[in-house]
CSV table of C-alpha atoms in Angstrom, one decimal:
chain,number,residue,atom,x,y,z
A,1,MET,CA,1.4,68.6,-40.2
A,2,ALA,CA,2.1,65.3,-41.9
A,3,THR,CA,2.6,65.4,-45.7
A,4,LYS,CA,1.0,63.0,-48.2
A,5,GLU,CA,4.2,61.1,-48.5
A,6,ASP,CA,4.5,60.7,-44.8
A,7,LEU,CA,0.9,59.3,-44.6
A,8,LEU,CA,1.6,56.9,-47.5
A,9,THR,CA,4.8,55.7,-45.8
A,10,ARG,CA,3.0,55.2,-42.5
A,11,ASN,CA,0.2,53.3,-44.3
A,12,GLU,CA,2.7,51.0,-46.0
A,13,GLU,CA,4.3,50.3,-42.6
A,14,LEU,CA,0.9,49.5,-41.1
A,15,ILE,CA,0.1,47.1,-43.9
A,16,LYS,CA,3.5,45.4,-43.4
A,17,THR,CA,2.9,45.2,-39.7
A,18,ASN,CA,-0.6,43.8,-40.3
A,19,GLN,CA,0.8,41.2,-42.7
A,20,ARG,CA,3.5,40.2,-40.1
A,21,LEU,CA,0.9,39.9,-37.4
A,22,ASN,CA,-1.3,37.7,-39.6
A,23,GLU,CA,1.7,35.5,-40.4
A,24,GLN,CA,2.4,35.2,-36.6
A,25,LEU,CA,-1.3,34.4,-36.0
A,26,LYS,CA,-1.2,31.7,-38.6
A,27,SER,CA,1.9,30.3,-37.1
A,28,LEU,CA,0.3,30.3,-33.6
A,29,ILE,CA,-2.8,28.7,-34.9
A,30,HIS,CA,-0.7,26.0,-36.5
A,31,LYS,CA,1.3,25.4,-33.3
A,32,ASN,CA,-2.0,25.4,-31.3
A,33,ASP,CA,-3.4,22.7,-33.6
A,34,GLU,CA,-0.2,20.6,-33.2
A,35,LEU,CA,-0.4,21.0,-29.4
A,36,THR,CA,-4.1,20.1,-29.4
A,37,ALA,CA,-3.4,17.0,-31.4
A,38,ALA,CA,-0.6,16.1,-29.1
A,39,ILE,CA,-2.7,16.5,-26.0
A,40,MET,CA,-5.5,14.5,-27.6
A,41,GLU,CA,-3.0,11.8,-28.4
A,42,LEU,CA,-1.7,11.8,-24.8
A,43,GLU,CA,-5.3,11.7,-23.4
A,44,LYS,CA,-6.0,8.8,-25.8
A,45,GLU,CA,-2.9,6.9,-24.5
A,46,ALA,CA,-3.9,7.7,-20.9
A,47,LYS,CA,-7.3,6.3,-21.5
A,48,LYS,CA,-5.8,3.2,-23.0
A,49,LYS,CA,-3.5,2.9,-20.0
A,50,LYS,CA,-6.4,3.5,-17.6
A,51,LYS,CA,-8.4,0.9,-19.5
A,52,LYS,CA,-5.7,-1.6,-19.0
A,53,GLY,CA,-5.7,-0.7,-15.4
A,54,ASP,CA,-2.0,0.4,-15.3
A,55,ASP,CA,-1.0,3.3,-13.2
A,56,THR,CA,2.4,4.5,-12.1
A,57,PHE,CA,3.0,7.0,-9.3
A,58,LYS,CA,5.6,8.1,-6.8
A,59,ALA,CA,5.0,6.7,-3.3
A,60,LYS,CA,6.5,8.5,-0.3
A,61,GLY,CA,7.0,6.9,3.1
A,62,ILE,CA,6.4,3.3,2.2
A,63,THR,CA,7.9,0.2,3.9
A,64,VAL,CA,9.0,-2.9,2.2
A,65,LEU,CA,9.5,-6.4,3.6
A,66,PHE,CA,11.9,-8.6,1.5
A,67,ILE,CA,12.3,-12.3,2.2
A,68,GLU,CA,14.9,-14.4,0.4
A,69,VAL,CA,14.3,-18.2,0.6
A,70,GLN,CA,17.5,-20.3,0.7
A,71,GLY,CA,18.4,-24.0,1.2
A,72,HIS,CA,16.6,-25.6,-1.8
A,73,LYS,CA,19.5,-27.9,-2.5
A,74,ASP,CA,19.6,-29.4,1.0
A,75,ILE,CA,15.8,-29.9,1.0
A,76,ILE,CA,15.8,-31.5,-2.5
A,77,GLU,CA,18.5,-34.0,-1.4
A,78,ASP,CA,16.5,-34.7,1.7
A,79,ASP,CA,13.1,-35.0,0.0
A,80,SER,CA,12.7,-37.2,-3.2
A,81,SER,CA,9.5,-35.5,-4.2
A,82,SER,CA,10.3,-32.0,-5.6
A,83,LYS,CA,6.6,-31.4,-6.3
A,84,ARG,CA,5.7,-31.9,-2.7
A,85,LEU,CA,8.5,-29.6,-1.8
A,86,TYR,CA,7.2,-26.7,-3.9
A,87,ASP,CA,3.6,-27.4,-2.9
A,88,LYS,CA,4.7,-26.8,0.6
A,89,LEU,CA,6.5,-23.6,-0.4
A,90,ASP,CA,3.3,-22.4,-2.2
A,91,GLU,CA,1.4,-23.1,1.1
A,92,ILE,CA,3.9,-21.0,3.0
A,93,TYR,CA,3.6,-18.1,0.5
A,94,LEU,CA,-0.2,-18.2,0.8
A,95,LYS,CA,0.2,-18.0,4.6
A,96,PHE,CA,2.5,-15.0,4.1
A,97,ASP,CA,-0.2,-13.3,2.0
A,98,GLU,CA,-2.8,-14.0,4.7
A,99,ILE,CA,-0.5,-12.4,7.4
A,100,ALA,CA,0.3,-9.4,5.1
A,101,ASN,CA,-3.4,-8.8,4.3
A,102,LYS,CA,-4.2,-8.9,8.0
A,103,HIS,CA,-1.8,-6.0,8.6
A,104,LYS,CA,-2.9,-3.9,5.5
A,105,ALA,CA,0.2,-4.8,3.5
A,106,ASP,CA,0.1,-5.7,-0.2
A,107,THR,CA,2.1,-8.5,-2.0
A,108,VAL,CA,4.5,-6.9,-4.5
A,109,LYS,CA,6.4,-10.0,-5.8
A,110,VAL,CA,6.4,-13.7,-5.3
A,111,LEU,CA,8.9,-15.3,-7.6
A,112,GLY,CA,10.8,-18.5,-6.8
A,113,ASP,CA,13.3,-17.5,-4.0
A,114,TYR,CA,11.8,-14.1,-3.2
A,115,TYR,CA,8.8,-12.8,-1.4
A,116,VAL,CA,8.1,-9.1,-1.2
A,117,CYS,CA,5.3,-7.2,0.4
A,118,ALA,CA,4.9,-3.5,1.2
A,119,GLY,CA,2.8,-1.1,3.3
A,120,GLY,CA,1.5,2.3,2.3
A,121,ILE,CA,1.3,1.7,-1.5
A,122,ALA,CA,-2.4,0.8,-2.0
A,123,GLU,CA,-3.4,3.6,0.5
A,124,LYS,CA,-1.1,6.2,2.0
A,125,ASN,CA,-0.8,5.9,5.7
A,126,THR,CA,1.5,6.7,8.6
A,127,THR,CA,1.4,3.3,10.3
A,128,ASN,CA,3.0,1.1,7.5
A,129,PRO,CA,6.4,0.7,9.2
A,130,ILE,CA,4.6,-0.7,12.3
A,131,ASP,CA,2.3,-2.9,10.1
A,132,ILE,CA,5.3,-4.4,8.2
A,133,ALA,CA,7.2,-5.0,11.5
A,134,LEU,CA,4.2,-7.0,12.8
A,135,VAL,CA,4.0,-8.9,9.5
A,136,ALA,CA,7.7,-9.9,9.8
A,137,LEU,CA,7.4,-11.0,13.4
A,138,GLU,CA,4.2,-13.0,12.7
A,139,ILE,CA,5.8,-14.7,9.6
A,140,ASN,CA,8.9,-15.5,11.7
A,141,ASP,CA,6.8,-17.1,14.4
A,142,TYR,CA,4.9,-19.1,11.8
A,143,LEU,CA,8.1,-20.4,10.2
A,144,HIS,CA,9.5,-21.2,13.6
A,145,SER,CA,6.6,-23.5,14.3
A,146,ILE,CA,7.0,-25.3,11.0
A,147,TYR,CA,10.8,-25.6,11.5
A,148,GLU,CA,10.2,-27.4,14.8
A,149,GLU,CA,8.0,-29.9,13.0
A,150,TYR,CA,10.6,-30.6,10.4
A,151,GLN,CA,13.3,-30.9,13.1
A,152,LYS,CA,11.3,-33.6,14.9
A,153,GLU,CA,11.0,-35.5,11.6
A,154,GLY,CA,14.7,-35.0,10.9
A,155,LYS,CA,14.1,-33.1,7.7
A,156,ALA,CA,15.9,-30.1,6.3
A,157,PHE,CA,14.1,-26.7,6.1
A,158,TRP,CA,14.5,-23.5,4.2
A,159,ASN,CA,16.7,-20.7,5.5
A,160,LEU,CA,15.0,-17.3,5.2
A,161,ARG,CA,16.8,-14.0,5.2
A,162,VAL,CA,14.5,-11.1,6.1
A,163,GLY,CA,15.0,-7.3,5.6
A,164,ILE,CA,12.8,-4.3,6.1
A,165,HIS,CA,13.4,-0.7,4.8
A,166,SER,CA,11.3,2.5,4.7
A,167,GLY,CA,11.6,5.1,2.0
A,168,ASN,CA,10.3,6.2,-1.4
A,169,GLY,CA,9.7,4.4,-4.7
A,170,MET,CA,7.8,4.3,-7.9
A,171,VAL,CA,4.7,2.1,-7.8
A,172,THR,CA,3.1,0.5,-10.8
A,173,VAL,CA,-0.4,-0.8,-10.4
A,174,LYS,CA,-1.8,-3.3,-12.9
A,175,GLY,CA,-5.4,-4.4,-13.1
A,176,ASN,CA,-8.6,-3.0,-11.7
A,177,LYS,CA,-10.3,-5.7,-9.6
A,178,ASN,CA,-7.3,-8.0,-9.0
A,179,LYS,CA,-4.6,-5.4,-8.6
A,180,SER,CA,-0.9,-6.3,-8.7
A,181,TYR,CA,2.0,-4.1,-7.7
A,182,SER,CA,5.6,-3.6,-8.8
A,183,LEU,CA,8.2,-1.4,-7.3
A,184,THR,CA,11.2,0.5,-8.5
A,185,GLY,CA,13.5,3.0,-6.9
A,186,GLU,CA,15.6,3.4,-3.8
A,187,VAL,CA,13.5,1.4,-1.3
A,188,ILE,CA,13.3,-1.7,-3.4
A,189,ASN,CA,16.9,-1.4,-4.5
A,190,THR,CA,18.2,-1.2,-0.8
A,191,VAL,CA,16.0,-3.8,1.0
A,192,PRO,CA,17.5,-6.9,-0.6
A,193,ARG,CA,21.0,-5.8,0.6
A,194,ILE,CA,19.6,-5.5,4.1
A,195,ALA,CA,18.1,-9.0,3.9
A,196,SER,CA,21.3,-10.4,2.6
A,197,MET,CA,23.1,-9.2,5.7
A,198,SER,CA,20.6,-10.9,8.1
A,199,GLU,CA,21.2,-14.3,9.8
A,200,PRO,CA,18.6,-17.1,9.1
A,201,GLY,CA,15.7,-16.7,11.4
A,202,GLU,CA,16.4,-13.0,12.2
A,203,ILE,CA,14.9,-9.8,10.9
A,204,TYR,CA,17.1,-6.9,10.0
A,205,ILE,CA,15.7,-3.4,9.5
A,206,SER,CA,17.2,-0.1,8.3
A,207,ASP,CA,17.8,2.9,10.6
A,208,TYR,CA,15.0,4.7,8.7
A,209,THR,CA,12.5,2.0,9.8
A,210,TYR,CA,14.0,1.8,13.2
A,211,GLU,CA,13.4,5.5,13.9
A,212,LEU,CA,9.7,5.0,13.0
A,213,ILE,CA,9.0,1.9,15.1
A,214,LYS,CA,11.5,2.1,18.0
A,215,SER,CA,8.8,3.1,20.6
A,216,TYR,CA,6.8,0.0,19.8
A,217,PHE,CA,9.4,-2.7,19.3
A,218,SER,CA,12.7,-4.0,20.9
A,219,CYS,CA,15.6,-3.7,18.5
A,220,ASP,CA,19.4,-4.1,18.7
A,221,TYR,CA,22.0,-2.3,16.6
A,222,VAL,CA,23.9,-4.7,14.4
A,223,ALA,CA,26.2,-2.9,12.0
A,224,ASP,CA,26.5,-0.2,9.2
A,225,LEU,CA,25.9,-1.1,5.6
A,226,PRO,CA,27.7,1.0,2.9
A,227,ALA,CA,25.0,3.0,1.1
A,228,LYS,CA,25.2,5.2,-2.0
A,229,TYR,CA,24.8,9.0,-1.5
A,230,ARG,CA,24.7,8.7,2.3
A,231,GLY,CA,27.8,6.9,3.4
A,232,SER,CA,26.3,4.2,5.4
A,233,LEU,CA,23.0,2.7,6.5
A,234,GLY,CA,22.5,1.6,10.1
A,235,LEU,CA,21.2,-1.9,10.5
A,236,TYR,CA,19.1,-3.1,13.5
A,237,LYS,CA,17.8,-6.5,14.5
A,238,LEU,CA,14.0,-6.5,15.1
A,239,LYS,CA,13.5,-8.7,18.1
A,240,ARG,CA,9.9,-8.4,19.4
A,241,ILE,CA,7.1,-6.1,20.5
A,242,LYS,CA,8.2,-4.4,23.7
A,243,LYS,CA,7.0,-6.3,26.8
A,244,ILE,CA,4.8,-3.4,28.0
A,245,TYR,CA,2.9,-3.6,24.7
A,246,SER,CA,2.8,-7.4,24.2
A,247,ALA,CA,-0.1,-9.8,25.0
A,248,ASP,CA,2.3,-12.7,24.8
A,249,ARG,CA,5.1,-11.3,26.9
A,250,LYS,CA,7.5,-14.3,26.4
A,251,ILE,CA,7.4,-14.2,22.6
A,252,GLY,CA,6.4,-10.6,21.8
A,253,VAL,CA,4.4,-11.2,18.6
A,254,VAL,CA,0.8,-10.3,19.6
A,255,PRO,CA,0.0,-6.7,20.5
A,256,ASN,CA,-2.0,-5.9,23.6
A,257,ARG,CA,-4.6,-3.2,24.2
A,258,GLN,CA,-2.0,-0.6,25.1
A,259,PHE,CA,-0.2,-1.3,21.8
A,260,THR,CA,-3.5,-0.9,19.9
A,261,LEU,CA,-4.3,2.3,21.7
A,262,LYS,CA,-0.9,3.8,20.9
A,263,TYR,CA,-1.3,2.6,17.3
A,264,LEU,CA,-4.8,4.1,16.9
A,265,PHE,CA,-3.5,7.5,18.1
A,266,ARG,CA,-0.8,7.4,15.5
A,267,GLN,CA,-3.3,6.3,12.9
A,268,PHE,CA,-5.9,9.1,13.7
A,269,GLU,CA,-4.3,11.5,11.3
A,270,ASP,CA,-4.9,8.9,8.5
A,271,ILE,CA,-8.6,8.5,9.4
A,272,GLN,CA,-9.1,12.2,9.8
A,273,ARG,CA,-7.7,12.9,6.3
A,274,LYS,CA,-10.0,10.2,4.9
A,275,VAL,CA,-13.1,11.5,6.7
A,276,LEU,CA,-12.5,15.1,5.7
A,277,ASP,CA,-11.9,14.1,2.0
A,278,TYR,CA,-15.2,12.2,2.2
A,279,LEU,CA,-17.0,15.2,3.6
A,280,GLN,CA,-15.6,17.6,1.0
A,281,GLU,CA,-16.5,15.3,-1.9
A,282,ASN,CA,-20.0,14.3,-0.7
A,283,LEU,CA,-21.6,16.9,1.5
A,284,PRO,CA,-24.5,18.8,-0.1
A,285,GLU,CA,-23.5,22.3,-1.3
A,286,HIS,CA,-26.2,24.0,0.9
A,287,LEU,CA,-24.5,23.0,4.1
A,288,TYR,CA,-22.7,26.2,4.7
A,289,TYR,CA,-22.2,25.7,8.4
A,290,HIS,CA,-22.1,21.9,8.8
A,291,ASN,CA,-19.2,21.5,6.4
A,292,TYR,CA,-15.8,19.9,6.8
A,293,ALA,CA,-14.4,23.0,8.6
A,294,HIS,CA,-17.0,22.5,11.3
A,295,THR,CA,-15.9,18.9,11.8
A,296,ILE,CA,-12.3,20.2,12.2
A,297,ASP,CA,-13.4,22.7,14.8
A,298,VAL,CA,-15.4,20.2,16.8
A,299,THR,CA,-12.6,17.6,16.7
A,300,ASN,CA,-10.0,20.1,17.8
A,301,GLN,CA,-12.2,21.4,20.6
A,302,ALA,CA,-13.1,17.9,21.8
A,303,GLU,CA,-9.4,17.3,22.2
A,304,LEU,CA,-8.9,20.6,24.0
A,305,ILE,CA,-11.8,20.1,26.4
A,306,GLY,CA,-10.8,16.4,27.0
A,307,ILE,CA,-7.3,17.4,28.0
A,308,GLY,CA,-8.7,20.2,30.2
A,309,GLU,CA,-11.0,17.7,31.9
A,310,GLY,CA,-8.1,15.3,32.5
A,311,ILE,CA,-9.7,12.2,30.8
A,312,SER,CA,-7.6,9.1,30.0
A,313,ASP,CA,-5.8,8.6,26.7
A,314,GLU,CA,-8.3,6.0,25.5
A,315,ASP,CA,-11.3,8.3,26.4
A,316,LEU,CA,-9.5,11.1,24.5
A,317,LEU,CA,-9.2,8.9,21.4
A,318,ILE,CA,-12.9,7.8,21.7
A,319,VAL,CA,-14.3,11.4,22.0
A,320,LYS,CA,-12.0,12.7,19.2
A,321,THR,CA,-13.1,9.9,16.9
A,322,ALA,CA,-16.8,10.5,17.8
A,323,ALA,CA,-16.3,14.2,17.0
A,324,LEU,CA,-14.7,13.4,13.6
A,325,PHE,CA,-17.6,11.2,12.6
A,326,HIS,CA,-20.5,13.1,14.2
A,327,ASP,CA,-21.7,14.9,11.1
A,328,THR,CA,-20.8,12.3,8.4
A,329,GLY,CA,-24.5,11.3,8.3
A,330,HIS,CA,-25.3,14.7,6.6
A,331,VAL,CA,-23.9,13.0,3.4
A,332,ILE,CA,-27.0,10.7,3.5
A,333,GLN,CA,-29.6,13.1,4.8
A,334,SER,CA,-29.7,16.0,7.4
A,335,PRO,CA,-32.8,14.9,9.3
A,336,ASN,CA,-31.7,12.2,11.8
A,337,HIS,CA,-28.1,12.6,10.6
A,338,GLU,CA,-26.7,11.5,13.9
A,339,HIS,CA,-28.1,8.0,13.4
A,340,TYR,CA,-26.6,7.8,9.9
A,341,SER,CA,-23.3,9.0,11.3
A,342,THR,CA,-23.2,6.0,13.6
A,343,GLU,CA,-23.8,3.7,10.7
A,344,ILE,CA,-20.9,5.2,8.8
A,345,ALA,CA,-18.7,4.9,11.9
A,346,ARG,CA,-19.6,1.3,12.4
A,347,ASP,CA,-18.8,0.6,8.7
A,348,TRP,CA,-15.4,2.4,8.7
A,349,LEU,CA,-13.9,1.9,12.2
A,350,PRO,CA,-13.4,-1.9,12.2
A,351,LYS,CA,-11.2,-1.5,9.1
A,352,TYR,CA,-8.9,0.8,11.2
A,353,GLY,CA,-8.6,-1.6,14.1
A,354,TYR,CA,-11.0,-0.1,16.6
A,355,LEU,CA,-12.4,-2.6,19.0
A,356,PRO,CA,-16.1,-3.4,19.2
A,357,ASP,CA,-16.5,-1.9,22.7
A,358,GLN,CA,-14.8,1.3,21.5
A,359,ILE,CA,-17.0,1.6,18.5
A,360,ASP,CA,-20.1,1.2,20.7
A,361,ARG,CA,-19.0,4.0,22.9
A,362,ILE,CA,-18.2,6.2,19.9
A,363,CYS,CA,-21.7,5.7,18.5
A,364,GLU,CA,-23.3,6.5,21.9
A,365,ILE,CA,-21.3,9.8,22.0
A,366,ILE,CA,-22.3,10.7,18.4
A,367,MET,CA,-26.0,10.3,19.3
A,368,ALA,CA,-25.5,12.7,22.3
A,369,THR,CA,-25.1,15.5,19.7
A,370,GLN,CA,-28.9,15.5,19.0
A,371,LEU,CA,-30.6,18.6,20.0
A,372,PRO,CA,-31.5,19.5,22.7
A,373,PRO,CA,-28.3,18.2,24.3
A,374,GLU,CA,-28.9,15.7,27.1
A,375,PRO,CA,-25.5,14.2,27.9
A,376,LYS,CA,-25.4,11.2,30.3
A,377,ASN,CA,-21.6,11.2,31.0
A,378,LEU,CA,-18.5,13.3,30.8
A,379,LEU,CA,-17.5,12.2,27.3
A,380,GLU,CA,-21.0,13.1,26.0
A,381,GLU,CA,-20.7,16.4,27.8
A,382,ILE,CA,-17.4,17.1,26.1
A,383,ILE,CA,-18.8,16.5,22.6
A,384,CYS,CA,-22.0,18.5,23.3
A,385,ASP,CA,-19.8,21.5,24.4
A,386,SER,CA,-17.5,21.0,21.4
A,387,ASP,CA,-20.4,20.9,18.9
A,388,LEU,CA,-21.9,24.1,20.3
A,389,ASP,CA,-18.6,25.8,21.1
A,390,TYR,CA,-19.2,28.6,18.6
A,391,LEU,CA,-21.9,30.0,20.9
A,392,GLY,CA,-19.2,31.3,23.2
A,393,ARG,CA,-16.5,32.3,20.7
A,394,VAL,CA,-15.6,35.7,19.3
A,395,ASP,CA,-16.4,34.6,15.8
A,396,PHE,CA,-20.0,33.7,16.8
A,397,VAL,CA,-21.7,36.1,14.4
A,398,PRO,CA,-20.0,34.8,11.2
A,399,GLY,CA,-20.8,31.2,12.4
A,400,SER,CA,-24.4,32.2,13.2
A,401,ASN,CA,-24.8,33.8,9.7
A,402,LEU,CA,-23.6,30.6,8.0
A,403,LEU,CA,-26.1,28.6,10.0
A,404,PHE,CA,-28.9,31.0,9.0
A,405,LYS,CA,-27.8,30.7,5.4
A,406,GLU,CA,-27.9,26.9,5.6
A,407,LEU,CA,-31.3,26.8,7.3
A,408,LYS,CA,-32.7,29.3,4.8
A,409,ALA,CA,-31.5,27.1,1.9
A,410,MET,CA,-33.3,24.2,3.5
A,411,GLY,CA,-36.5,26.1,3.9
A,412,VAL,CA,-36.4,26.1,7.7
A,413,ILE,CA,-36.4,29.8,8.1
A,414,ASP,CA,-36.2,32.9,5.8
A,415,ASN,CA,-36.3,35.9,8.1
A,416,ILE,CA,-33.1,37.2,9.8
A,417,ASN,CA,-35.1,38.9,12.5
A,418,ASP,CA,-36.9,35.7,13.4
A,419,TRP,CA,-33.5,33.9,13.3
A,420,ASN,CA,-32.1,36.4,15.8
A,421,LYS,CA,-35.1,35.9,18.2
A,422,MET,CA,-34.5,32.1,17.9
A,423,GLN,CA,-30.8,32.6,18.7
A,424,VAL,CA,-31.5,34.6,21.8
A,425,LYS,CA,-34.0,32.0,23.0
A,426,PHE,CA,-31.6,29.2,22.4
A,427,LEU,CA,-28.6,31.0,23.9
A,428,SER,CA,-30.6,31.9,27.0
A,429,GLY,CA,-31.6,28.3,27.6
A,430,HIS,CA,-28.2,26.8,26.8
A,431,GLN,CA,-25.6,25.8,29.3
A,432,PHE,CA,-22.1,24.5,28.8
A,433,PHE,CA,-21.7,21.2,30.7
A,434,THR,CA,-17.9,20.8,31.3
A,435,ALA,CA,-16.0,23.0,33.8
A,436,THR,CA,-13.4,23.7,31.0
A,437,SER,CA,-16.1,25.2,28.6
A,438,GLN,CA,-17.8,27.1,31.4
A,439,ARG,CA,-14.4,28.7,32.2
A,440,LEU,CA,-13.5,29.4,28.6
A,441,ARG,CA,-16.9,30.2,26.9
A,442,GLU,CA,-19.7,31.1,29.3
A,443,VAL,CA,-18.8,34.9,29.6
A,444,ASN,CA,-18.6,35.3,25.9
A,445,LYS,CA,-21.9,33.6,25.5
A,446,GLN,CA,-23.6,36.1,27.7
A,447,SER,CA,-22.2,39.0,25.6
A,448,GLN,CA,-23.5,37.3,22.4
A,449,ILE,CA,-27.0,37.4,23.8
A,450,GLU,CA,-26.7,41.2,24.5
A,451,ARG,CA,-25.3,41.8,21.0
A,452,ILE,CA,-28.1,39.9,19.2
A,453,GLU,CA,-30.8,41.5,21.3
A,454,LYS,CA,-29.7,44.9,19.9
A,455,LEU,CA,-30.2,43.6,16.4
A,456,ILE,CA,-33.8,42.4,16.9
A,457,GLU,CA,-36.5,44.7,15.4
A,458,ASP,CA,-39.9,44.7,17.3
């Protein structure tokens, strides 16, 4: 048993411990106040920065075009009017901007002897190396036509050294409406060296860029350039679009339909990411079944069935794109959502280079997803089977439960027994249209009917 002295000693220890803890608490509160003040100050600065429109971020996988303009001295000696000379250069730079904008590239810097534009900075994408290569070829072709005019008049013309490099960099965006970009880092440090190695009238690209565009363009190896941290950087001369993909087979600057199709397949990942982000951010919360995951399922299944049916590459792209957009109309409203999905597709797809006839076909396929399904051709059959693919899958019950939850939230049905009866009726009258789906799903669908019939209460 503890003595009185022991209890007093223990009490004193507890008092000291309590005092120590109180001091620690005061210290923590003080530190917390300091951190809170610091965070508030950072947020204040961030708001100021945002207000100014400045933003800096790391950009991965961008491509930069660097043009160095040379020959001013020769032209000045040949042309007494320096103002007219620089007016012409301004005109050329404006044409460069026009070509860059056409191919989704953004001007980074126009200052005297240098013109720089880049792809993949305003919006991340996988196609920017191709876009920048097209910009370079078109600029070169434009300059060649002007050069011929100057030659006929016996006048001197600028020499341009052109380089392209793909890599990473830090991007600073200034302004809100009229945005301007500046670049720092490896990619912008390297590309001027590539341009400096090029011959006038030729386009040199790094081996990084070459690997990303070599299936679209004809290129020749030139030399190795010493490079920090990696020993050397391979240089290639960008010559033209490959003849098989070129509408102007002699020059190789204008892409043909095959090029566009190949490009759109590569770009599909970018569009898919954009559409899924749009659905996640904007779909109503009560759409438990018709959510972005359903869109992923339908798109993947459309590709699987399309391959199984042996359709062409272009048809495969068309039906996959239709599947990707088929439920976007739910963002506007669920009734008649198919129509609104076509409106969204018509708004978005021209920006991604889809041709008018392709967009028309995509919209027709989207409208074929209206219930009851009445497809008029193979592609419409594919999307109808893809949209209702869950009917023949092993995870039918979870999918069916999500659809019931969604319809209940919308006030369409509120009794699970009635829902099961509706499901049996729908399943019994439903048929898969494509041979691929009939082979993969029809047997499972029949077993689903038997399972649900056992759940129905008379």
